[in-house]
CSV table of C-alpha atoms in Angstrom, one decimal:
chain,number,residue,atom,x,y,z
A,971,UNK,CA,3.5,7.6,-14.7
A,972,UNK,CA,3.4,4.2,-13.1
A,973,UNK,CA,0.6,2.1,-14.6
A,974,UNK,CA,-1.2,-0.5,-12.8
A,975,UNK,CA,-3.5,-2.9,-14.7
A,976,UNK,CA,-6.6,-3.7,-12.6
A,977,UNK,CA,-7.7,-6.7,-14.6
A,978,UNK,CA,-10.0,-9.5,-13.4
A,979,UNK,CA,-8.2,-12.6,-14.8
A,980,UNK,CA,-11.0,-15.0,-14.1
A,981,UNK,CA,-12.9,-17.5,-16.3
A,982,UNK,CA,-16.4,-16.3,-17.2
A,983,UNK,CA,-19.1,-18.4,-15.5
A,984,UNK,CA,-22.6,-18.8,-17.0
A,985,UNK,CA,-24.2,-17.3,-13.9
A,986,UNK,CA,-22.0,-14.2,-14.2
A,987,UNK,CA,-22.6,-13.7,-17.9
A,988,UNK,CA,-26.4,-14.2,-17.4
A,989,UNK,CA,-26.7,-11.6,-14.7
A,990,UNK,CA,-28.3,-8.7,-16.4
A,991,UNK,CA,-27.4,-6.2,-13.6
A,992,UNK,CA,-23.7,-7.0,-13.8
A,993,UNK,CA,-23.7,-6.8,-17.6
A,994,UNK,CA,-25.4,-3.3,-17.3
A,995,UNK,CA,-22.8,-2.3,-14.8
A,996,UNK,CA,-20.0,-3.4,-17.0
A,997,UNK,CA,-21.5,-1.5,-20.0
A,998,UNK,CA,-21.8,1.7,-17.8
A,999,UNK,CA,-18.1,1.3,-16.7
A,1000,UNK,CA,-16.9,0.9,-20.2
A,1001,UNK,CA,-18.8,4.1,-21.1
A,1002,UNK,CA,-17.2,5.9,-18.2
A,1003,UNK,CA,-20.4,6.1,-16.1
A,1004,UNK,CA,-18.9,4.8,-12.9
A,1005,UNK,CA,-21.4,6.5,-10.5
A,1006,UNK,CA,-24.3,4.8,-12.3
A,1007,UNK,CA,-22.4,1.5,-12.3
A,1008,UNK,CA,-21.8,1.9,-8.5
A,1009,UNK,CA,-25.6,2.2,-7.8
A,1010,UNK,CA,-26.2,-1.0,-9.8
A,1011,UNK,CA,-23.4,-2.9,-8.2
A,1012,UNK,CA,-24.4,-1.8,-4.8
A,1013,UNK,CA,-27.7,-3.5,-5.1
A,1014,UNK,CA,-26.0,-6.6,-6.4
A,1015,UNK,CA,-23.5,-7.0,-3.6
A,1016,UNK,CA,-26.3,-6.2,-1.0
A,1017,UNK,CA,-28.4,-9.1,-2.4
A,1018,UNK,CA,-25.4,-11.5,-3.1
A,1019,UNK,CA,-22.7,-11.0,-0.5
A,1020,UNK,CA,-20.8,-14.0,-1.9
A,1021,UNK,CA,-20.7,-12.7,-5.5
A,1022,UNK,CA,-16.9,-12.1,-5.8
A,1023,UNK,CA,-17.1,-10.9,-9.4
A,1024,UNK,CA,-19.6,-8.2,-8.4
A,1025,UNK,CA,-17.4,-7.2,-5.5
A,1026,UNK,CA,-14.4,-7.0,-7.8
A,1027,UNK,CA,-16.2,-4.7,-10.3
A,1028,UNK,CA,-17.5,-2.7,-7.3
A,1029,UNK,CA,-14.0,-2.0,-6.1
A,1030,UNK,CA,-12.8,-1.0,-9.6
A,1031,UNK,CA,-15.7,1.4,-10.0
A,1032,UNK,CA,-15.0,2.9,-6.5
A,1033,UNK,CA,-11.4,3.6,-7.5
A,1034,UNK,CA,-12.6,5.5,-10.5
A,1035,UNK,CA,-14.8,7.6,-8.2
A,1036,UNK,CA,-11.9,8.3,-5.9
A,1037,UNK,CA,-13.5,6.2,-3.2
A,1038,UNK,CA,-10.2,4.6,-2.3
A,1039,UNK,CA,-11.0,3.3,1.2
A,1040,UNK,CA,-14.3,1.8,0.1
A,1041,UNK,CA,-12.4,0.1,-2.8
A,1042,UNK,CA,-10.0,-1.4,-0.2
A,1043,UNK,CA,-12.9,-2.9,1.6
A,1044,UNK,CA,-14.3,-4.3,-1.6
A,1045,UNK,CA,-11.0,-5.9,-2.7
A,1046,UNK,CA,-10.5,-7.3,0.8
A,1047,UNK,CA,-13.9,-8.9,0.6
A,1048,UNK,CA,-12.9,-10.5,-2.8
A,1049,UNK,CA,-9.9,-12.0,-1.0
A,1050,UNK,CA,-12.1,-13.3,1.8
A,1051,UNK,CA,-14.3,-15.0,-0.8
A,1052,UNK,CA,-11.5,-16.2,-3.1
A,1053,UNK,CA,-8.3,-16.3,-1.1
A,1054,UNK,CA,-6.2,-17.9,-3.9
A,1055,UNK,CA,-6.7,-15.0,-6.3
A,1056,UNK,CA,-3.7,-12.7,-7.0
A,1057,UNK,CA,-5.6,-9.9,-8.8
A,1058,UNK,CA,-7.2,-8.3,-5.8
A,1059,UNK,CA,-3.8,-7.9,-4.2
A,1060,UNK,CA,-2.5,-6.2,-7.3
A,1061,UNK,CA,-5.5,-3.9,-7.2
A,1062,UNK,CA,-4.9,-3.1,-3.5
A,1063,UNK,CA,-1.4,-2.2,-4.4
A,1064,UNK,CA,-2.7,0.3,-6.9
A,1065,UNK,CA,-5.0,1.8,-4.3
A,1066,UNK,CA,-2.3,2.0,-1.6
A,1067,UNK,CA,0.1,3.6,-4.1
A,1068,UNK,CA,-2.7,6.1,-4.9
A,1069,UNK,CA,-2.9,6.9,-1.2
A,1070,UNK,CA,0.9,7.3,-0.9
A,1071,UNK,CA,1.5,4.2,1.1
A,1072,UNK,CA,4.3,2.7,-1.0
A,1073,UNK,CA,5.3,0.1,1.6
A,1074,UNK,CA,1.8,-1.3,1.9
A,1075,UNK,CA,1.6,-1.4,-1.9
A,1076,UNK,CA,4.8,-3.4,-2.1
A,1077,UNK,CA,3.5,-5.8,0.5
A,1078,UNK,CA,0.4,-6.5,-1.5
A,1079,UNK,CA,2.4,-7.1,-4.7
A,1080,UNK,CA,4.6,-9.6,-2.8
A,1081,UNK,CA,1.5,-11.5,-1.7
A,1082,UNK,CA,0.2,-11.5,-5.2
A,1083,UNK,CA,3.4,-13.0,-6.5
A,1084,UNK,CA,3.3,-15.7,-3.7
A,1085,UNK,CA,-0.2,-16.7,-4.9
A,1086,UNK,CA,0.8,-16.5,-8.6
A,1087,UNK,CA,4.5,-16.7,-9.3
A,1088,UNK,CA,5.6,-15.1,-12.6
A,1089,UNK,CA,2.5,-12.8,-12.5
A,1090,UNK,CA,3.9,-10.3,-15.0
A,1091,UNK,CA,1.8,-7.2,-14.1
A,1092,UNK,CA,2.6,-7.6,-10.4
A,1093,UNK,CA,6.3,-8.1,-11.1
A,1094,UNK,CA,6.5,-4.9,-13.2
A,1095,UNK,CA,4.6,-2.9,-10.6
A,1096,UNK,CA,6.9,-4.2,-7.8
A,1097,UNK,CA,9.9,-3.2,-9.8
A,1098,UNK,CA,8.5,0.3,-10.5
A,1099,UNK,CA,7.8,0.8,-6.7
A,1100,UNK,CA,11.2,-0.3,-5.7
A,1101,UNK,CA,12.7,2.1,-8.2
A,1102,UNK,CA,10.4,4.8,-6.7
A,1103,UNK,CA,11.7,4.1,-3.2
A,1104,UNK,CA,15.3,4.0,-4.4
A,1105,UNK,CA,14.9,7.4,-6.0
A,1106,UNK,CA,13.4,8.8,-2.8
A,1107,UNK,CA,16.4,7.5,-0.8
A,1108,UNK,CA,18.9,9.0,-3.3
A,1109,UNK,CA,17.0,12.3,-3.2
A,1110,UNK,CA,17.2,12.2,0.6
A,1111,UNK,CA,20.9,11.5,0.5
A,1112,UNK,CA,21.5,14.4,-1.9
A,1113,UNK,CA,19.6,16.8,0.3
A,1114,UNK,CA,22.3,16.4,3.0
A,1115,UNK,CA,25.0,17.5,0.7
A,1116,UNK,CA,26.4,17.2,-2.9
A,1117,UNK,CA,27.9,13.9,-3.9
A,1118,UNK,CA,28.8,13.4,-7.5
A,1119,UNK,CA,28.8,9.6,-7.4
A,1120,UNK,CA,25.3,9.5,-5.9
A,1121,UNK,CA,24.1,12.2,-8.3
A,1122,UNK,CA,25.2,10.1,-11.3
A,1123,UNK,CA,23.5,7.0,-9.9
A,1124,UNK,CA,20.3,9.0,-9.3
A,1125,UNK,CA,20.4,10.4,-12.8
A,1126,UNK,CA,20.8,6.9,-14.3
A,1127,UNK,CA,18.0,5.4,-12.2
A,1128,UNK,CA,15.8,8.4,-13.2
A,1129,UNK,CA,16.2,7.4,-16.8
A,1130,UNK,CA,14.9,3.9,-16.0
A,1131,UNK,CA,11.5,5.5,-15.2
A,1132,UNK,CA,11.8,8.0,-18.0
A,1133,UNK,CA,14.2,7.3,-20.8
A,1134,UNK,CA,13.7,10.8,-22.3
A,1135,UNK,CA,14.8,12.5,-19.0
A,1136,UNK,CA,18.0,14.5,-19.2
A,1137,UNK,CA,20.7,13.7,-16.6
A,1138,UNK,CA,20.8,17.3,-15.5
A,1139,UNK,CA,17.0,17.6,-14.9
A,1140,UNK,CA,15.9,18.7,-11.5
A,1141,UNK,CA,15.1,15.8,-9.2
A,1142,UNK,CA,11.4,15.5,-10.0
A,1143,UNK,CA,10.4,11.9,-10.7
A,1144,UNK,CA,8.9,11.4,-14.2
A,1145,UNK,CA,7.7,7.8,-14.6
A,1146,UNK,CA,8.2,5.6,-17.7
A,1147,UNK,CA,5.4,5.6,-20.2
A,1148,UNK,CA,4.0,2.4,-21.5
A,1149,UNK,CA,1.5,1.8,-24.2
A,1150,UNK,CA,-1.2,-0.9,-24.4
A,1151,UNK,CA,-3.6,-2.1,-27.0
A,1152,UNK,CA,-6.5,-1.9,-24.6
A,1153,UNK,CA,-9.7,-0.4,-26.2
A,1154,UNK,CA,-9.7,3.4,-25.5
A,1155,UNK,CA,-13.2,3.3,-23.9
A,1156,UNK,CA,-12.0,0.9,-21.2
A,1157,UNK,CA,-9.0,2.8,-19.9
A,1158,UNK,CA,-9.4,5.9,-17.7
A,1159,UNK,CA,-6.7,7.8,-15.9
A,1160,UNK,CA,-7.2,8.4,-12.2
A,1161,UNK,CA,-7.4,11.9,-11.0
A,1162,UNK,CA,-3.9,13.4,-10.9
A,1163,UNK,CA,-2.3,13.7,-7.5
A,1164,UNK,CA,1.4,14.5,-6.5
A,1165,UNK,CA,2.3,10.8,-6.3
A,1166,UNK,CA,2.3,8.4,-9.2
A,1167,UNK,CA,-1.2,7.1,-9.8
A,1168,UNK,CA,-2.5,4.1,-11.6
A,1169,UNK,CA,-4.3,3.9,-14.9
A,1170,UNK,CA,-7.3,1.7,-14.2
A,1171,UNK,CA,-7.9,-0.7,-17.0
A,1172,UNK,CA,-11.1,-2.8,-17.3
A,1173,UNK,CA,-11.2,-5.7,-19.7
A,1174,UNK,CA,-13.9,-5.6,-22.4
A,1175,UNK,CA,-15.1,-8.9,-21.1
A,1176,UNK,CA,-14.4,-11.1,-18.0
A,1177,UNK,CA,-11.4,-13.3,-18.7
A,1178,UNK,CA,-9.8,-10.8,-21.1
A,1179,UNK,CA,-6.3,-9.4,-20.3
A,1180,UNK,CA,-4.4,-6.6,-21.8
A,1181,UNK,CA,-2.1,-7.9,-24.6
A,1182,UNK,CA,1.0,-6.7,-26.5
A,1183,UNK,CA,2.0,-4.3,-23.8
A,1184,UNK,CA,5.4,-2.6,-24.4
A,1185,UNK,CA,7.7,-1.6,-21.6
A,1186,UNK,CA,10.5,0.9,-21.3
A,1187,UNK,CA,13.8,-0.8,-21.3
A,1188,UNK,CA,16.3,-0.1,-18.5
A,1189,UNK,CA,19.1,2.1,-19.6
A,1190,UNK,CA,21.2,1.9,-16.4
A,1191,UNK,CA,24.2,-0.4,-15.7
A,1192,UNK,CA,24.2,-2.2,-12.5
A,1193,UNK,CA,25.7,-0.2,-9.6
A,1194,UNK,CA,26.8,-1.4,-6.2
A,1195,UNK,CA,25.3,0.4,-3.2
A,1196,UNK,CA,26.5,-0.1,0.3
A,1197,UNK,CA,23.7,-1.9,2.2
A,1198,UNK,CA,22.2,-0.1,5.2
A,1199,UNK,CA,22.4,-1.9,8.5
A,1200,UNK,CA,19.4,-4.0,9.4
A,1201,UNK,CA,16.9,-2.7,11.9
A,1202,UNK,CA,18.3,-5.2,14.4
A,1203,UNK,CA,21.8,-3.7,14.0
A,1204,UNK,CA,21.1,0.0,13.8
A,1205,UNK,CA,21.1,1.9,17.1
A,1206,UNK,CA,20.9,5.3,15.4
A,1207,UNK,CA,17.9,7.5,14.8
A,1208,UNK,CA,17.6,5.9,11.4
A,1209,UNK,CA,17.1,2.5,13.1
A,1210,UNK,CA,14.4,4.0,15.3
A,1211,UNK,CA,12.6,5.4,12.3
A,1212,UNK,CA,12.9,2.1,10.4
A,1213,UNK,CA,11.3,0.3,13.4
A,1214,UNK,CA,8.5,2.9,13.6
A,1215,UNK,CA,7.8,2.5,9.8
A,1216,UNK,CA,7.7,-1.3,10.1
A,1217,UNK,CA,5.2,-1.0,12.9
A,1218,UNK,CA,3.1,1.5,10.9
A,1219,UNK,CA,3.1,-0.8,7.8
A,1220,UNK,CA,2.2,-3.9,9.8
A,1221,UNK,CA,-0.7,-2.0,11.4
A,1222,UNK,CA,-2.0,-0.6,8.1
A,1223,UNK,CA,-1.7,-4.0,6.5
A,1224,UNK,CA,-3.4,-5.7,9.4
A,1225,UNK,CA,-0.5,-8.1,9.7
A,1226,UNK,CA,-0.9,-9.1,13.4
A,1227,UNK,CA,2.3,-11.1,13.6
A,1228,UNK,CA,4.4,-8.2,12.3
A,1229,UNK,CA,2.4,-5.8,14.4
A,1230,UNK,CA,3.0,-7.6,17.7
A,1231,UNK,CA,6.6,-8.3,16.9
A,1232,UNK,CA,7.1,-4.5,17.0
A,1233,UNK,CA,6.5,-4.6,20.8
A,1234,UNK,CA,8.9,-5.5,23.5
A,1235,UNK,CA,8.2,-8.6,25.6
A,1236,UNK,CA,8.2,-6.1,28.5
A,1237,UNK,CA,5.7,-3.8,26.9
A,1238,UNK,CA,3.3,-2.2,29.4
A,1239,UNK,CA,-0.2,-1.6,28.0
A,1240,UNK,CA,-1.2,0.8,30.7
A,1241,UNK,CA,-3.9,0.8,33.4
A,1242,UNK,CA,-6.7,0.2,31.0
A,1243,UNK,CA,-5.8,-3.5,30.7
A,1244,UNK,CA,-5.4,-6.0,33.4
A,1245,UNK,CA,-2.5,-7.7,31.6
A,1246,UNK,CA,-0.5,-7.8,28.4
A,1247,UNK,CA,-2.4,-10.9,27.1
A,1248,UNK,CA,-5.7,-8.9,27.7
A,1249,UNK,CA,-4.3,-6.0,25.7
A,1250,UNK,CA,-3.2,-8.4,22.9
A,1251,UNK,CA,-6.6,-10.1,22.7
A,1252,UNK,CA,-8.3,-6.7,22.5
A,1253,UNK,CA,-5.9,-5.4,19.7
A,1254,UNK,CA,-6.3,-8.7,17.8
A,1255,UNK,CA,-10.1,-8.4,17.9
A,1256,UNK,CA,-10.1,-4.7,16.9
A,1257,UNK,CA,-7.6,-5.0,14.1
A,1258,UNK,CA,-9.3,-8.1,12.6
A,1259,UNK,CA,-12.7,-6.5,12.7
A,1260,UNK,CA,-11.7,-3.6,10.5
A,1261,UNK,CA,-12.3,-3.7,6.8
A,1262,UNK,CA,-9.3,-1.5,6.2
A,1263,UNK,CA,-6.8,0.4,8.3
A,1264,UNK,CA,-4.6,3.3,7.1
A,1265,UNK,CA,-2.1,4.8,9.5
A,1266,UNK,CA,0.1,7.8,8.7
A,1267,UNK,CA,2.6,9.7,10.8
A,1268,UNK,CA,3.8,13.3,10.6
A,1269,UNK,CA,5.8,15.7,12.8
A,1270,UNK,CA,8.0,12.8,14.0
A,1271,UNK,CA,10.5,13.8,16.6
A,1272,UNK,CA,13.1,11.4,18.0
A,1273,UNK,CA,15.1,11.9,21.2
A,1274,UNK,CA,17.9,9.4,22.0
A,1275,UNK,CA,19.9,10.1,25.2
A,1276,UNK,CA,23.6,9.4,25.6
A,1277,UNK,CA,22.9,5.8,26.6
A,1278,UNK,CA,21.5,5.2,23.1
A,1279,UNK,CA,19.4,2.3,24.4
A,1280,UNK,CA,16.1,4.1,24.8
A,1281,UNK,CA,14.4,6.4,22.4
A,1282,UNK,CA,11.4,8.7,22.9
A,1283,UNK,CA,9.3,9.4,19.7
A,1284,UNK,CA,6.6,12.1,19.4
A,1285,UNK,CA,4.3,11.8,16.4
A,1286,UNK,CA,1.1,13.2,15.0
A,1287,UNK,CA,-0.8,10.0,14.1
A,1288,UNK,CA,-3.5,10.0,11.5
A,1289,UNK,CA,-5.7,6.8,11.8
A,1290,UNK,CA,-8.4,5.9,9.2
A,1291,UNK,CA,-10.6,2.8,9.1
A,1292,UNK,CA,-14.1,1.9,8.0
A,1293,UNK,CA,-15.4,2.6,11.5
A,1294,UNK,CA,-13.1,5.3,13.0
A,1295,UNK,CA,-11.1,8.4,12.0
A,1296,UNK,CA,-8.8,10.0,14.4
A,1297,UNK,CA,-5.8,12.5,14.5
A,1298,UNK,CA,-3.9,12.2,17.8
A,1299,UNK,CA,-0.5,13.2,19.2
A,1300,UNK,CA,1.3,10.2,20.6
A,1301,UNK,CA,4.4,9.5,22.6
A,1302,UNK,CA,6.2,6.2,22.0
A,1303,UNK,CA,9.0,4.8,24.0
A,1304,UNK,CA,11.3,2.3,22.3
A,1305,UNK,CA,14.2,0.3,23.8
A,1306,UNK,CA,17.1,-1.2,21.8
A,1307,UNK,CA,17.1,-5.0,22.1
A,1308,UNK,CA,19.1,-7.8,20.5
A,1309,UNK,CA,16.2,-7.9,18.0
A,1310,UNK,CA,16.3,-4.2,17.3
A,1311,UNK,CA,14.2,-1.3,18.5
A,1312,UNK,CA,11.0,-2.5,20.3
A,1313,UNK,CA,8.0,-0.5,21.7
A,1314,UNK,CA,8.0,-0.4,25.5
A,1315,UNK,CA,5.1,2.1,26.0
A,1316,UNK,CA,2.8,4.3,24.0
A,1317,UNK,CA,0.6,7.1,25.4
A,1318,UNK,CA,-1.8,9.6,23.9
A,1319,UNK,CA,-0.7,13.3,24.4
A,1320,UNK,CA,-3.1,16.1,25.1
C-alpha cells in the first residue's frame, strides 16, 4: 500500500502551543476522535481565518473522516496563507490519490519539490506514483495481446512495489510495505478503496517528523522502454486521449495557463459569449473562485475521419467543486495543429 505521511513540518509558535482549543483538537485526533476534533477546529478556523496551523489540522481531520473535497479546500487555504510551504502540496497529493486522480497527485508532488528540493517524503511518493502509472500502462499493453518481454518487465516492476510478489502472480498491484516508528495512536489507515490509499500520520507534537522510516529496496534492473511520441507529434487516437487528459488535469488542478493552452487560437466559445476574450475572462473568474475542482471523464468515444486532422470526442463529464456538482454529456471537437491536438469547440449534449 502506498503510504503518504501527512506531517506538518513547522516550528511550534508560542501562540499555537498556548491555544487550548487546538491542543484539545490534537489530543482528540491522537485518540482517533476525528469527528470531535473537527467540531473544535471548525470553531477555530471560523474565528481565525488566518490560522494556518488550524487549517492544516482541519484538513488532516477531514481526510480521516473521508471528507476529501473539504480537505482539499482546507489545504488550499493553507497554501494561500503560507505559499512557501511544501507540506500542504504533499497532503493534496495524498487526497488526489485517494480520489483516483493520479496525475493531479503527481502535479502536487512536483510543486512540493519545487518549493522544497530534496523533500524525501514527496520524492518517495512521486516515485511510487510513477511506478503505479507504469504498471497501468504495462497492464494496458498486455491486455492487447501476449508479449513475453513486456510481461517480464511488468513482473520485475511489480516486485518494486511488493518484493514478496511472485513473478507469475495475476496482474493485481500490491504496493510495497514500509514501517515507521511513529507512535501507534497517531497513525490511522484510511478507509480501504480499490485504489492505493494513504496512511495518514499525525506527529505527536507540531514540528515532529517521522524518523527511522525503512523503505523497500528496488529489485529490478534498469530496462529501456521505447518512448511514446509527444502529444505534439501523435496524430493517433492515443494523441487525442493524451490531449484530453492534459486538459482534464489542468482544469482539475486549476492551472489556467495549461487549461487555456489546450484550446486552439481559433476556438469558438459559442453564442453565449460576445468574443473569445470574454469567454476567457469568464472562465478565469469561475475557475479561480472555486476552492477545488475535480473533473473525471468516462464513456469516452473518439472518431477520427480519414483526414486525421479533426477528431470528435464524446464523453460523460463528472464535474465536482465546492459550489457545483454536475454530470453532463459533452461533445468536443479537436483539430491537429503544429502544437498537437487543440480544442476547437465544445458543446453540451442532451
